[in-house]
mmCIF file of C-alpha atoms in Angstrom:
data_model
loop_
_atom_site.group_PDB
_atom_site.id
_atom_site.type_symbol
_atom_site.label_atom_id
_atom_site.label_comp_id
_atom_site.label_asym_id
_atom_site.label_seq_id
_atom_site.Cartn_x
_atom_site.Cartn_y
_atom_site.Cartn_z
ATOM 1 C CA MET A 192 108.323 119.181 -92.144
ATOM 2 C CA ALA A 193 109.309 116.953 -88.343
ATOM 3 C CA ALA A 194 106.888 118.422 -86.015
ATOM 4 C CA ASP A 195 110.027 119.748 -83.977
ATOM 5 C CA SER A 196 111.587 121.516 -86.438
ATOM 6 C CA ILE A 197 112.783 125.094 -87.093
ATOM 7 C CA THR A 198 113.313 127.119 -90.009
ATOM 8 C CA ILE A 199 115.014 130.726 -89.354
ATOM 9 C CA THR A 200 114.376 132.587 -92.503
ATOM 10 C CA ALA A 201 116.862 135.778 -92.939
ATOM 11 C CA ASN A 202 116.671 136.991 -95.938
ATOM 12 C CA SER A 203 113.109 138.573 -95.013
ATOM 13 C CA GLY A 204 114.280 138.985 -91.219
ATOM 14 C CA ASN A 205 111.354 136.900 -89.720
ATOM 15 C CA LEU A 206 111.788 133.537 -87.630
ATOM 16 C CA VAL A 207 109.540 131.449 -88.457
ATOM 17 C CA LEU A 208 108.322 128.122 -86.534
ATOM 18 C CA GLU A 209 107.099 125.281 -87.894
ATOM 19 C CA ASN A 210 107.244 122.991 -84.435
ATOM 20 C CA GLY A 211 103.568 122.710 -83.331
ATOM 21 C CA HIS A 212 103.804 125.536 -80.902
ATOM 22 C CA ALA A 213 102.887 128.355 -83.978
ATOM 23 C CA ASN A 214 100.270 129.140 -82.921
ATOM 24 C CA SER A 215 100.986 130.563 -79.470
ATOM 25 C CA VAL A 216 104.220 131.855 -80.112
ATOM 26 C CA GLN A 217 104.651 134.439 -82.412
ATOM 27 C CA ASN A 218 107.204 135.540 -84.850
ATOM 28 C CA ARG A 219 110.241 137.400 -83.260
ATOM 29 C CA SER A 220 112.198 139.590 -85.780
ATOM 30 C CA GLN A 221 115.567 137.933 -86.307
ATOM 31 C CA ASN A 222 117.893 139.425 -88.099
ATOM 32 C CA TYR A 223 121.408 137.761 -87.360
ATOM 33 C CA VAL A 224 121.739 134.103 -87.125
ATOM 34 C CA ALA A 225 124.739 132.051 -86.362
ATOM 35 C CA GLU A 226 126.520 130.442 -89.049
ATOM 36 C CA THR A 227 125.918 126.934 -89.291
ATOM 37 C CA ASP A 228 129.983 125.538 -88.624
ATOM 38 C CA ILE A 229 130.111 127.913 -85.884
ATOM 39 C CA ASN A 230 130.012 125.698 -83.156
ATOM 40 C CA ASP A 231 132.399 123.052 -84.794
ATOM 41 C CA ALA A 232 135.730 123.512 -83.255
ATOM 42 C CA PRO A 233 135.630 119.866 -80.808
ATOM 43 C CA ASP A 234 138.003 122.405 -78.139
ATOM 44 C CA ARG A 235 135.361 125.802 -78.489
ATOM 45 C CA VAL A 236 134.029 127.372 -74.580
ATOM 46 C CA LYS A 237 130.625 126.458 -75.023
ATOM 47 C CA PHE A 238 127.363 128.893 -74.148
ATOM 48 C CA ALA A 239 124.764 128.289 -71.504
ATOM 49 C CA TYR A 240 121.488 130.801 -70.133
ATOM 50 C CA TRP A 241 119.763 130.681 -67.456
ATOM 51 C CA VAL A 242 115.973 130.055 -68.807
ATOM 52 C CA PRO A 243 114.217 132.205 -66.758
ATOM 53 C CA ASN A 244 111.411 129.957 -65.373
ATOM 54 C CA VAL A 245 110.910 131.827 -62.236
ATOM 55 C CA SER A 246 109.523 135.393 -62.184
ATOM 56 C CA GLY A 247 111.034 138.517 -61.182
ATOM 57 C CA GLY A 248 114.337 138.220 -64.033
ATOM 58 C CA LEU A 249 118.011 137.506 -62.518
ATOM 59 C CA VAL A 250 118.688 139.879 -61.060
ATOM 60 C CA ILE A 251 117.348 140.878 -57.404
ATOM 61 C CA SER A 252 116.181 144.870 -57.993
ATOM 62 C CA LYS A 253 113.445 147.023 -59.392
ATOM 63 C CA ILE A 254 114.786 147.926 -61.506
ATOM 64 C CA PRO A 255 112.864 147.066 -64.976
ATOM 65 C CA GLN A 256 113.863 144.007 -66.401
ATOM 66 C CA ARG A 257 112.465 143.405 -70.357
ATOM 67 C CA THR A 258 112.426 139.630 -68.911
ATOM 68 C CA LYS A 259 109.087 137.453 -69.209
ATOM 69 C CA TRP A 260 109.046 134.176 -66.975
ATOM 70 C CA ASP A 261 105.798 132.511 -69.559
ATOM 71 C CA TYR A 262 106.536 129.823 -71.995
ATOM 72 C CA GLU A 263 105.340 131.487 -75.016
ATOM 73 C CA SER A 264 108.294 134.121 -74.074
ATOM 74 C CA ASN A 265 110.770 131.016 -73.353
ATOM 75 C CA VAL A 266 110.575 129.409 -76.053
ATOM 76 C CA ARG A 267 110.956 132.200 -77.917
ATOM 77 C CA TYR A 268 114.370 133.404 -76.017
ATOM 78 C CA ALA A 269 115.613 129.313 -76.588
ATOM 79 C CA GLN A 270 114.806 129.745 -80.377
ATOM 80 C CA THR A 271 116.702 133.087 -80.378
ATOM 81 C CA ALA A 272 119.700 131.478 -77.931
ATOM 82 C CA GLU A 273 119.642 128.524 -80.262
ATOM 83 C CA ALA A 274 120.066 130.513 -83.816
ATOM 84 C CA VAL A 275 123.026 132.449 -82.376
ATOM 85 C CA GLY A 276 125.220 129.900 -81.135
ATOM 86 C CA PHE A 277 124.034 128.801 -77.406
ATOM 87 C CA GLU A 278 124.643 125.314 -77.112
ATOM 88 C CA TYR A 279 122.474 124.587 -73.256
ATOM 89 C CA ALA A 280 119.820 126.047 -71.184
ATOM 90 C CA LEU A 281 119.522 125.681 -67.647
ATOM 91 C CA SER A 282 116.042 125.680 -65.888
ATOM 92 C CA GLN A 283 115.113 126.670 -61.997
ATOM 93 C CA ILE A 284 114.185 124.685 -59.465
ATOM 94 C CA ARG A 285 111.886 126.676 -56.926
ATOM 95 C CA PHE A 286 109.519 124.845 -55.204
ATOM 96 C CA MET A 287 108.011 128.244 -53.244
ATOM 97 C CA ALA A 288 107.797 132.050 -54.042
ATOM 98 C CA GLY A 289 110.604 134.119 -51.846
ATOM 99 C CA TYR A 290 113.184 137.212 -52.755
ATOM 100 C CA GLY A 291 111.712 138.323 -55.687
ATOM 101 C CA ALA A 292 110.351 135.245 -57.182
ATOM 102 C CA GLU A 293 107.020 135.034 -57.027
ATOM 103 C CA ASN A 294 105.686 132.566 -59.433
ATOM 104 C CA GLN A 295 108.023 129.041 -60.282
ATOM 105 C CA HIS A 296 107.141 126.516 -63.015
ATOM 106 C CA GLU A 297 108.604 123.351 -62.329
ATOM 107 C CA SER A 298 111.974 122.860 -64.012
ATOM 108 C CA VAL A 299 111.999 119.213 -65.601
ATOM 109 C CA SER A 300 108.479 119.497 -67.613
ATOM 110 C CA PHE A 301 109.223 123.147 -68.417
ATOM 111 C CA SER A 302 113.032 121.626 -69.872
ATOM 112 C CA GLN A 303 110.900 119.240 -71.891
ATOM 113 C CA ALA A 304 108.932 121.702 -73.550
ATOM 114 C CA LEU A 305 111.617 123.569 -74.745
ATOM 115 C CA LEU A 306 112.962 120.892 -76.012
ATOM 116 C CA HIS A 307 110.103 119.933 -78.416
ATOM 117 C CA ALA A 308 110.402 123.614 -79.669
ATOM 118 C CA THR A 309 113.912 123.759 -80.298
ATOM 119 C CA THR A 310 116.192 121.187 -82.629
ATOM 120 C CA LYS A 311 119.538 121.399 -81.130
ATOM 121 C CA LEU A 312 119.505 123.220 -77.415
ATOM 122 C CA ASN A 313 120.229 120.757 -74.520
ATOM 123 C CA VAL A 314 118.619 121.984 -71.506
ATOM 124 C CA ILE A 315 120.041 121.638 -68.074
ATOM 125 C CA ALA A 316 117.593 120.742 -65.216
ATOM 126 C CA ALA A 317 117.249 121.623 -62.385
ATOM 127 C CA LEU A 318 116.624 118.474 -59.684
ATOM 128 C CA LEU A 319 116.288 119.177 -55.420
ATOM 129 C CA PRO A 320 117.339 116.079 -53.691
ATOM 130 C CA GLY A 321 114.476 115.773 -51.234
ATOM 131 C CA PRO A 322 111.284 116.494 -53.348
ATOM 132 C CA TRP A 323 112.460 113.947 -56.267
ATOM 133 C CA ASN A 324 113.076 110.859 -55.139
ATOM 134 C CA PRO A 325 115.961 109.457 -57.893
ATOM 135 C CA ALA A 326 114.060 106.822 -59.325
ATOM 136 C CA VAL A 327 111.140 109.498 -59.973
ATOM 137 C CA ALA A 328 114.558 111.754 -61.473
ATOM 138 C CA ALA A 329 115.871 108.490 -63.890
ATOM 139 C CA LYS A 330 112.579 107.873 -64.922
ATOM 140 C CA GLN A 331 111.965 110.844 -66.556
ATOM 141 C CA ILE A 332 114.934 111.871 -67.684
ATOM 142 C CA ALA A 333 115.520 108.352 -69.680
ATOM 143 C CA SER A 334 111.710 109.149 -71.400
ATOM 144 C CA ILE A 335 112.654 112.592 -72.366
ATOM 145 C CA ASP A 336 116.251 112.153 -73.083
ATOM 146 C CA HIS A 337 114.521 109.168 -75.842
ATOM 147 C CA TYR A 338 111.730 111.946 -76.974
ATOM 148 C CA THR A 339 114.361 114.652 -77.738
ATOM 149 C CA ASN A 340 117.236 112.943 -79.199
ATOM 150 C CA GLY A 341 119.881 113.406 -76.857
ATOM 151 C CA ARG A 342 119.214 116.885 -75.476
ATOM 152 C CA ILE A 343 118.591 116.484 -71.789
ATOM 153 C CA SER A 344 120.894 117.198 -69.311
ATOM 154 C CA VAL A 345 120.418 117.759 -64.818
ATOM 155 C CA ASN A 346 121.739 120.064 -62.576
ATOM 156 C CA VAL A 347 121.617 118.395 -59.064
ATOM 157 C CA VAL A 348 120.809 121.373 -56.690
ATOM 158 C CA SER A 349 121.749 120.246 -52.663
ATOM 159 C CA GLY A 350 119.389 123.386 -51.741
ATOM 160 C CA TRP A 351 119.967 126.570 -49.889
ATOM 161 C CA PHE A 352 115.763 127.648 -48.682
ATOM 162 C CA LYS A 353 115.248 126.046 -45.265
ATOM 163 C CA ALA A 354 111.288 127.050 -46.113
ATOM 164 C CA GLU A 355 111.913 125.630 -48.823
ATOM 165 C CA PHE A 356 111.933 122.271 -47.733
ATOM 166 C CA THR A 357 109.744 122.330 -44.196
ATOM 167 C CA SER A 358 106.504 124.350 -46.413
ATOM 168 C CA ILE A 359 106.538 120.984 -48.151
ATOM 169 C CA GLY A 360 107.082 118.261 -44.838
ATOM 170 C CA GLN A 361 110.488 117.399 -45.880
ATOM 171 C CA TRP A 362 113.530 117.709 -43.200
ATOM 172 C CA TRP A 363 116.052 120.305 -43.112
ATOM 173 C CA LEU A 364 119.001 118.632 -43.120
ATOM 174 C CA GLU A 365 122.321 120.466 -42.278
ATOM 175 C CA HIS A 366 124.961 120.980 -45.032
ATOM 176 C CA ALA A 367 127.354 117.772 -45.212
ATOM 177 C CA GLU A 368 124.091 115.658 -45.178
ATOM 178 C CA ARG A 369 122.399 118.039 -48.008
ATOM 179 C CA TYR A 370 125.900 117.557 -49.616
ATOM 180 C CA ARG A 371 126.082 113.367 -48.894
ATOM 181 C CA ARG A 372 122.416 112.989 -49.612
ATOM 182 C CA SER A 373 122.843 114.614 -52.992
ATOM 183 C CA ARG A 374 125.677 112.827 -53.495
ATOM 184 C CA GLU A 375 124.264 109.606 -53.114
ATOM 185 C CA PHE A 376 121.264 110.680 -55.901
ATOM 186 C CA ILE A 377 124.231 111.594 -58.093
ATOM 187 C CA GLU A 378 125.295 107.413 -57.677
ATOM 188 C CA CYS A 379 121.197 106.465 -58.446
ATOM 189 C CA LEU A 380 121.442 108.185 -60.968
ATOM 190 C CA ARG A 381 124.593 106.703 -62.809
ATOM 191 C CA GLY A 382 123.641 103.876 -61.149
ATOM 192 C CA ILE A 383 119.655 103.244 -62.462
ATOM 193 C CA TRP A 384 121.186 104.582 -66.145
ATOM 194 C CA THR A 385 124.147 102.278 -66.455
ATOM 195 C CA ASN A 386 123.701 99.335 -65.044
ATOM 196 C CA GLU A 387 120.870 96.333 -66.334
ATOM 197 C CA LYS A 388 119.823 96.080 -62.972
ATOM 198 C CA PHE A 389 120.596 98.229 -60.181
ATOM 199 C CA THR A 390 121.768 97.792 -56.429
ATOM 200 C CA PHE A 391 122.182 100.343 -53.519
ATOM 201 C CA LYS A 392 122.851 100.811 -49.898
ATOM 202 C CA GLY A 393 122.913 103.976 -48.722
ATOM 203 C CA ASP A 394 122.180 106.141 -45.704
ATOM 204 C CA PHE A 395 119.184 108.582 -48.427
ATOM 205 C CA TYR A 396 118.330 105.584 -50.903
ATOM 206 C CA GLN A 397 118.191 102.533 -51.481
ATOM 207 C CA PHE A 398 117.321 99.922 -54.580
ATOM 208 C CA HIS A 399 117.725 96.186 -54.804
ATOM 209 C CA ASP A 400 117.799 94.663 -58.508
ATOM 210 C CA TYR A 401 115.813 98.224 -60.391
ATOM 211 C CA PRO A 402 115.842 97.776 -64.006
ATOM 212 C CA LEU A 403 115.085 100.942 -65.275
ATOM 213 C CA SER A 404 113.579 100.000 -69.176
ATOM 214 C CA PRO A 405 114.523 101.991 -71.483
ATOM 215 C CA LYS A 406 117.856 103.130 -70.467
ATOM 216 C CA PRO A 407 119.097 106.524 -71.563
ATOM 217 C CA LEU A 408 120.192 106.419 -75.008
ATOM 218 C CA LYS A 409 124.333 106.383 -75.627
ATOM 219 C CA LEU A 410 125.490 108.792 -78.053
ATOM 220 C CA PRO A 411 129.552 109.103 -78.717
ATOM 221 C CA GLY A 412 131.525 110.062 -75.413
ATOM 222 C CA ARG A 413 128.384 110.508 -73.401
ATOM 223 C CA PRO A 414 126.299 107.034 -72.114
ATOM 224 C CA HIS A 415 124.147 108.620 -70.042
ATOM 225 C CA PRO A 416 122.914 112.480 -70.179
ATOM 226 C CA LEU A 417 124.997 114.938 -68.166
ATOM 227 C CA ILE A 418 124.920 115.614 -64.788
ATOM 228 C CA PHE A 419 125.852 118.859 -63.302
ATOM 229 C CA GLN A 420 126.080 120.118 -59.711
ATOM 230 C CA GLY A 421 127.623 123.145 -57.855
ATOM 231 C CA GLY A 422 129.415 124.598 -54.733
ATOM 232 C CA ASN A 423 131.576 125.574 -53.132
ATOM 233 C CA SER A 424 132.362 123.806 -50.042
ATOM 234 C CA GLU A 425 134.233 120.732 -49.012
ATOM 235 C CA ASP A 426 131.495 118.689 -49.917
ATOM 236 C CA ALA A 427 130.725 120.294 -52.696
ATOM 237 C CA ARG A 428 134.407 120.005 -54.655
ATOM 238 C CA ASP A 429 134.123 116.492 -52.724
ATOM 239 C CA ASN A 430 130.934 115.532 -54.787
ATOM 240 C CA GLY A 431 131.861 117.049 -58.431
ATOM 241 C CA ALA A 432 135.102 115.261 -57.739
ATOM 242 C CA HIS A 433 134.028 111.967 -57.684
ATOM 243 C CA VAL A 434 130.621 112.060 -59.339
ATOM 244 C CA SER A 435 129.346 115.038 -61.294
ATOM 245 C CA ASP A 436 130.600 115.072 -65.108
ATOM 246 C CA TYR A 437 129.990 119.503 -64.441
ATOM 247 C CA TYR A 438 130.945 121.237 -61.630
ATOM 248 C CA PHE A 439 129.205 124.673 -61.629
ATOM 249 C CA MET A 440 131.248 127.776 -59.973
ATOM 250 C CA ASN A 441 129.956 130.958 -58.871
ATOM 251 C CA GLY A 442 131.800 134.349 -60.110
ATOM 252 C CA ASN A 443 135.395 134.173 -58.106
ATOM 253 C CA THR A 444 138.198 135.975 -58.387
ATOM 254 C CA LEU A 445 141.638 135.258 -60.874
ATOM 255 C CA GLU A 446 142.951 133.402 -57.533
ATOM 256 C CA GLY A 447 139.544 132.232 -56.736
ATOM 257 C CA PHE A 448 139.130 130.101 -60.025
ATOM 258 C CA GLN A 449 142.690 128.863 -60.067
ATOM 259 C CA GLU A 450 142.526 127.553 -56.556
ATOM 260 C CA GLN A 451 139.095 125.870 -57.091
ATOM 261 C CA ILE A 452 139.879 124.256 -60.403
ATOM 262 C CA ALA A 453 143.141 123.006 -59.245
ATOM 263 C CA ASP A 454 141.490 121.607 -55.400
ATOM 264 C CA VAL A 455 138.304 119.424 -57.601
ATOM 265 C CA LYS A 456 140.972 118.231 -60.259
ATOM 266 C CA ARG A 457 143.454 116.704 -57.559
ATOM 267 C CA ARG A 458 140.632 115.523 -55.767
ATOM 268 C CA ALA A 459 139.350 113.625 -58.762
ATOM 269 C CA ARG A 460 143.127 112.639 -59.721
ATOM 270 C CA VAL A 461 142.869 110.414 -56.750
ATOM 271 C CA VAL A 462 139.975 108.848 -57.625
ATOM 272 C CA GLY A 463 141.129 108.143 -61.198
ATOM 273 C CA ARG A 464 138.265 110.861 -62.328
ATOM 274 C CA GLU A 465 140.736 113.961 -63.811
ATOM 275 C CA ASP A 466 139.604 113.317 -66.682
ATOM 276 C CA GLN A 467 135.936 113.127 -66.758
ATOM 277 C CA ILE A 468 135.036 116.532 -64.604
ATOM 278 C CA HIS A 469 135.062 119.752 -66.482
ATOM 279 C CA PHE A 470 134.414 122.976 -64.924
ATOM 280 C CA ALA A 471 131.666 125.826 -65.373
ATOM 281 C CA VAL A 472 130.683 129.357 -64.155
ATOM 282 C CA ASN A 473 127.959 131.538 -63.856
ATOM 283 C CA GLY A 474 128.780 135.520 -65.467
ATOM 284 C CA PHE A 475 125.817 138.385 -65.909
ATOM 285 C CA ALA A 476 126.758 140.191 -69.109
ATOM 286 C CA ILE A 477 126.068 143.502 -69.756
ATOM 287 C CA VAL A 478 127.721 144.452 -73.583
ATOM 288 C CA LYS A 479 127.449 147.842 -74.132
ATOM 289 C CA GLU A 480 129.766 150.497 -76.483
ATOM 290 C CA THR A 481 131.988 151.827 -73.944
ATOM 291 C CA GLU A 482 133.097 150.005 -70.475
ATOM 292 C CA ALA A 483 131.816 153.061 -68.846
ATOM 293 C CA GLU A 484 128.397 152.391 -69.904
ATOM 294 C CA ALA A 485 128.564 148.968 -69.033
ATOM 295 C CA HIS A 486 129.185 149.988 -65.393
ATOM 296 C CA GLN A 487 126.941 153.113 -65.306
ATOM 297 C CA LEU A 488 124.860 149.790 -65.788
ATOM 298 C CA LEU A 489 125.479 148.084 -63.522
ATOM 299 C CA ALA A 490 125.783 150.598 -60.875
ATOM 300 C CA GLU A 491 121.807 151.115 -61.677
ATOM 301 C CA ILE A 492 121.366 147.792 -61.038
ATOM 302 C CA GLN A 493 122.799 147.623 -57.402
ATOM 303 C CA GLY A 494 121.543 151.162 -56.622
ATOM 304 C CA LYS A 495 118.371 149.436 -57.617
ATOM 305 C CA ALA A 496 118.476 146.828 -55.801
ATOM 306 C CA ASP A 497 115.769 145.502 -53.225
ATOM 307 C CA LYS A 498 117.344 145.904 -50.509
ATOM 308 C CA GLU A 499 114.618 143.795 -47.885
ATOM 309 C CA ALA A 500 114.326 140.931 -50.599
ATOM 310 C CA VAL A 501 118.580 140.784 -51.046
ATOM 311 C CA ASN A 502 119.028 140.565 -47.511
ATOM 312 C CA ALA A 503 117.020 138.218 -46.992
ATOM 313 C CA PHE A 504 118.230 135.714 -49.651
ATOM 314 C CA GLY A 505 121.969 136.277 -47.919
ATOM 315 C CA ASP A 506 120.595 135.807 -44.739
ATOM 316 C CA ALA A 507 119.280 132.473 -46.473
ATOM 317 C CA VAL A 508 122.250 131.367 -47.977
ATOM 318 C CA LYS A 509 124.815 132.111 -45.345
ATOM 319 C CA GLN A 510 122.604 130.306 -42.750
ATOM 320 C CA ALA A 511 122.259 127.471 -44.830
ATOM 321 C CA GLY A 512 126.805 127.494 -45.820
ATOM 322 C CA ALA A 513 127.323 128.460 -41.774
ATOM 323 C CA SER A 514 127.847 124.136 -41.022
ATOM 324 C CA THR A 515 130.315 124.170 -43.664
ATOM 325 C CA GLY A 516 133.733 122.692 -41.864
ATOM 326 C CA ASN A 517 135.282 125.481 -43.336
ATOM 327 C CA LYS A 518 133.078 127.937 -43.601
ATOM 328 C CA LYS A 519 133.213 128.085 -47.798
ATOM 329 C CA GLY A 520 129.443 127.789 -48.858
ATOM 330 C CA MET A 521 128.480 129.268 -51.977
ATOM 331 C CA TRP A 522 128.441 132.531 -51.070
ATOM 332 C CA ALA A 523 130.501 132.945 -48.434
ATOM 333 C CA ASP A 524 132.619 135.774 -49.247
ATOM 334 C CA SER A 525 129.279 137.597 -50.862
ATOM 335 C CA LYS A 526 129.126 141.143 -50.754
ATOM 336 C CA PHE A 527 125.594 142.360 -50.733
ATOM 337 C CA GLU A 528 126.116 144.232 -54.228
ATOM 338 C CA ASP A 529 127.477 140.067 -55.472
ATOM 339 C CA LEU A 530 123.358 139.439 -53.602
ATOM 340 C CA VAL A 531 121.306 140.981 -56.585
ATOM 341 C CA GLN A 532 122.726 138.319 -58.738
ATOM 342 C CA TYR A 533 122.053 135.229 -57.377
ATOM 343 C CA ASN A 534 125.193 133.295 -58.204
ATOM 344 C CA ASP A 535 127.793 136.179 -57.533
ATOM 345 C CA GLY A 536 127.786 136.664 -61.712
ATOM 346 C CA PHE A 537 129.235 140.110 -61.424
ATOM 347 C CA LYS A 538 132.240 138.651 -59.890
ATOM 348 C CA THR A 539 132.770 137.052 -63.607
ATOM 349 C CA LYS A 540 133.422 140.455 -64.745
ATOM 350 C CA LEU A 541 131.537 139.960 -68.137
ATOM 351 C CA ILE A 542 130.662 143.637 -68.177
ATOM 352 C CA GLY A 543 132.205 146.061 -71.259
ATOM 353 C CA THR A 544 132.393 145.956 -74.091
ATOM 354 C CA LYS A 545 132.237 143.155 -76.525
ATOM 355 C CA GLU A 546 136.158 142.780 -77.172
ATOM 356 C CA GLN A 547 136.805 143.075 -73.265
ATOM 357 C CA VAL A 548 133.976 140.864 -72.776
ATOM 358 C CA ALA A 549 135.789 138.028 -75.292
ATOM 359 C CA ASP A 550 138.515 138.387 -74.302
ATOM 360 C CA ARG A 551 137.519 138.236 -70.516
ATOM 361 C CA ILE A 552 135.295 134.713 -72.066
ATOM 362 C CA LEU A 553 138.921 133.387 -73.188
ATOM 363 C CA LEU A 554 140.334 134.075 -70.475
ATOM 364 C CA LEU A 555 138.008 131.228 -68.086
ATOM 365 C CA LYS A 556 138.762 129.192 -71.381
ATOM 366 C CA SER A 557 141.898 128.891 -70.683
ATOM 367 C CA LEU A 558 142.353 128.165 -66.947
ATOM 368 C CA GLY A 559 140.003 125.077 -67.722
ATOM 369 C CA ILE A 560 136.699 126.528 -67.831
ATOM 370 C CA ASP A 561 134.292 124.559 -70.262
ATOM 371 C CA ILE A 562 130.696 126.283 -70.738
ATOM 372 C CA VAL A 563 130.046 129.977 -69.397
ATOM 373 C CA LEU A 564 126.848 130.341 -68.242
ATOM 374 C CA LEU A 565 124.822 132.855 -68.858
ATOM 375 C CA ALA A 566 122.542 135.623 -67.167
ATOM 376 C CA PHE A 567 120.786 139.048 -68.515
ATOM 377 C CA LEU A 568 118.664 142.027 -67.821
ATOM 378 C CA HIS A 569 116.915 142.068 -70.553
ATOM 379 C CA TYR A 570 116.050 139.087 -71.969
ATOM 380 C CA GLU A 571 114.271 140.489 -74.686
ATOM 381 C CA GLU A 572 117.214 141.987 -76.760
ATOM 382 C CA ASP A 573 120.019 140.398 -74.854
ATOM 383 C CA ILE A 574 120.280 136.738 -75.879
ATOM 384 C CA LYS A 575 120.202 137.688 -80.379
ATOM 385 C CA ASN A 576 123.025 140.704 -79.095
ATOM 386 C CA PHE A 577 125.206 138.831 -77.068
ATOM 387 C CA GLY A 578 125.092 136.462 -79.931
ATOM 388 C CA GLU A 579 125.235 138.450 -82.809
ATOM 389 C CA GLN A 580 128.347 140.936 -80.877
ATOM 390 C CA VAL A 581 130.584 138.543 -78.367
ATOM 391 C CA LEU A 582 130.070 134.698 -78.956
ATOM 392 C CA THR A 583 131.138 135.453 -82.594
ATOM 393 C CA LEU A 584 133.976 137.002 -81.838
ATOM 394 C CA VAL A 585 134.850 134.344 -79.368
ATOM 395 C CA ARG A 586 134.740 131.651 -81.545
ATOM 396 C CA GLU A 587 137.309 134.368 -84.536
ATOM 397 C CA LEU A 588 139.029 134.575 -81.838
ATOM 398 C CA GLU A 589 139.812 130.704 -81.173
ATOM 399 C CA LYS A 590 140.490 130.226 -84.454
ATOM 400 C CA GLU A 591 143.444 132.180 -84.459
ATOM 401 C CA GLY A 592 144.534 130.318 -81.333
ATOM 402 C CA ARG A 593 142.875 132.282 -78.697
ATOM 403 C CA GLY A 594 141.885 130.648 -75.056
ATOM 404 C CA LYS A 595 144.435 127.600 -74.936
ATOM 405 C CA ASN A 596 147.874 129.863 -73.288
ATOM 406 C CA ALA A 597 146.053 130.815 -69.816
ATOM 407 C CA GLU A 598 149.862 132.952 -69.294
ATOM 408 C CA ASP A 599 149.092 134.743 -72.275
ATOM 409 C CA GLU A 600 145.766 135.681 -71.459
ATOM 410 C CA ILE A 601 146.211 136.417 -67.467
ATOM 411 C CA ALA A 602 148.497 138.613 -69.471
ATOM 412 C CA ARG A 603 146.175 140.582 -71.466
ATOM 413 C CA THR A 604 142.928 141.003 -68.753
ATOM 414 C CA GLY A 605 143.665 138.887 -65.746
ATOM 415 C CA GLU A 606 144.272 142.490 -63.922
ATOM 416 C CA VAL A 607 140.579 142.588 -63.604
ATOM 417 C CA TYR A 608 140.146 139.073 -61.966
ATOM 418 C CA ARG A 609 142.701 139.599 -59.559
ATOM 419 C CA ALA A 610 141.915 139.952 -55.687
ATOM 420 C CA LYS A 611 142.346 143.069 -54.156
ATOM 421 C CA LYS A 612 144.503 143.749 -51.295
ATOM 422 C CA GLN A 613 143.355 145.698 -48.765
ATOM 423 C CA GLU A 614 144.971 148.633 -47.709
ATOM 424 C CA VAL A 615 147.047 149.045 -44.700
ATOM 425 C CA LYS A 616 146.003 152.489 -43.057
#
C-alpha cells in the first residue's frame, strides 16, 4: 500500500491509518464513512473546514472547546473530514499571539503535513504578503503540488493585525495599499506558475525573465493551484473580480450576500472574468436535535465571550478597515456578539436542526455560493456529526433538485437571513 494511503474499516468501527504517521496518531472510532460517490455531482455545493492550527479554538470565548491545535489532533480531524465528505480545509496564518491565539503553527508546512496524511482533501494554505515573497510562495506551493497530486491551494490574506507586521519589521500599509500589494502578489503567483519566463514591474514586486521549474501540475479545469481571497471592501471586491479564483465572504444578511455576489460578478464581467470567479462563505455550525438546543449553545458561547480579547480584536480589525473608501472593511458592521467568531460565522445562520441547516446551505448554494467553509466548537466530534447528519442530507436534497432555484429557496428559509429593519419609536 502507498505510503500516504488510508484504509477506513467501517465494519469494525475503527479508523486504520497506513500513512507514515500511524505511530503518532491514535486510531479513532469511526462509525460512519460517506459513500464513495457522495461528491460525484458536478454542480454540488462543496464543504470546507477551518483547520485549527492556531490555539484557542474558533471562538473567542471561555466556554470549554474540545478542539486541539496540535499536529496529531489535526491529522485526526483531516482524516475524519475527508472520510465524511469534506473536500477542502483552510489553514490559518498567524505570526504572533493575540486575541486568545497564543500558539500558531505555520500554515504552509502545516498544510503540507495534512496533505501527506490524507488522499483526497484539498488543503488551502494561507499566505500573507509582506512576510511572504511571491517567488518563495510560488516555489513552495508548486513543489507541494507535485508531492500531493494537485491537492494544494492558497488563500492570500491582506492582513488586519498591525502588531503582527511591525513586530517582525514589516511596513504596516493602509488598507488600499495592502490590497494593492495582495493583487500584485496574486498576479505574480499566477504569472510565475503559467509563463515559461515571467517578467513583472510592479510597485511592490519585480521579476525579470524568472523561469520557475517545475511548474505546478496542470489538471483538467485547473491550470494552477486555486487562488482564494476574501474581503468586503471595494479593494477586496476588485481583487476578487480581477485576479482570484474564489472570493471568500463573511457571514451576512440575504440582501448582503446578494449585493456582494452581484457586485463582484459585475466587476468581473467588465474584465471578461465573470465565469472565472467563484464564491465561498464562512459559517459556524451548531447542529442539535432541536433549534432551541442549538440557540442555547450559541447563547452560552456568546455569554462566556472573552470580553477583553473580543474588544481588542474588534478594535484591531475596525482600525485595519477604517481607511477603506466606503468604510466597508470585513467587520465594518459586526457587533460584539458577531466578533466572538472571527469571520462573522454566526451570521451565516447554520445553527439549528440538521434539516434547518441543510435548507440554509441549499439557499446559499442557490445564491451562487460554491463552497461553505465551516468552523465548529468541538472538532473532536462535530466534524463527524456534521458529515453524517447534514452533508449527506444536503446531497439527498440536491438529488431531488434543491439548491438551484433561488426564488424557491428564499421562500423556504430566506426570512432568517433578511436584514432586520430598525423599529421607529
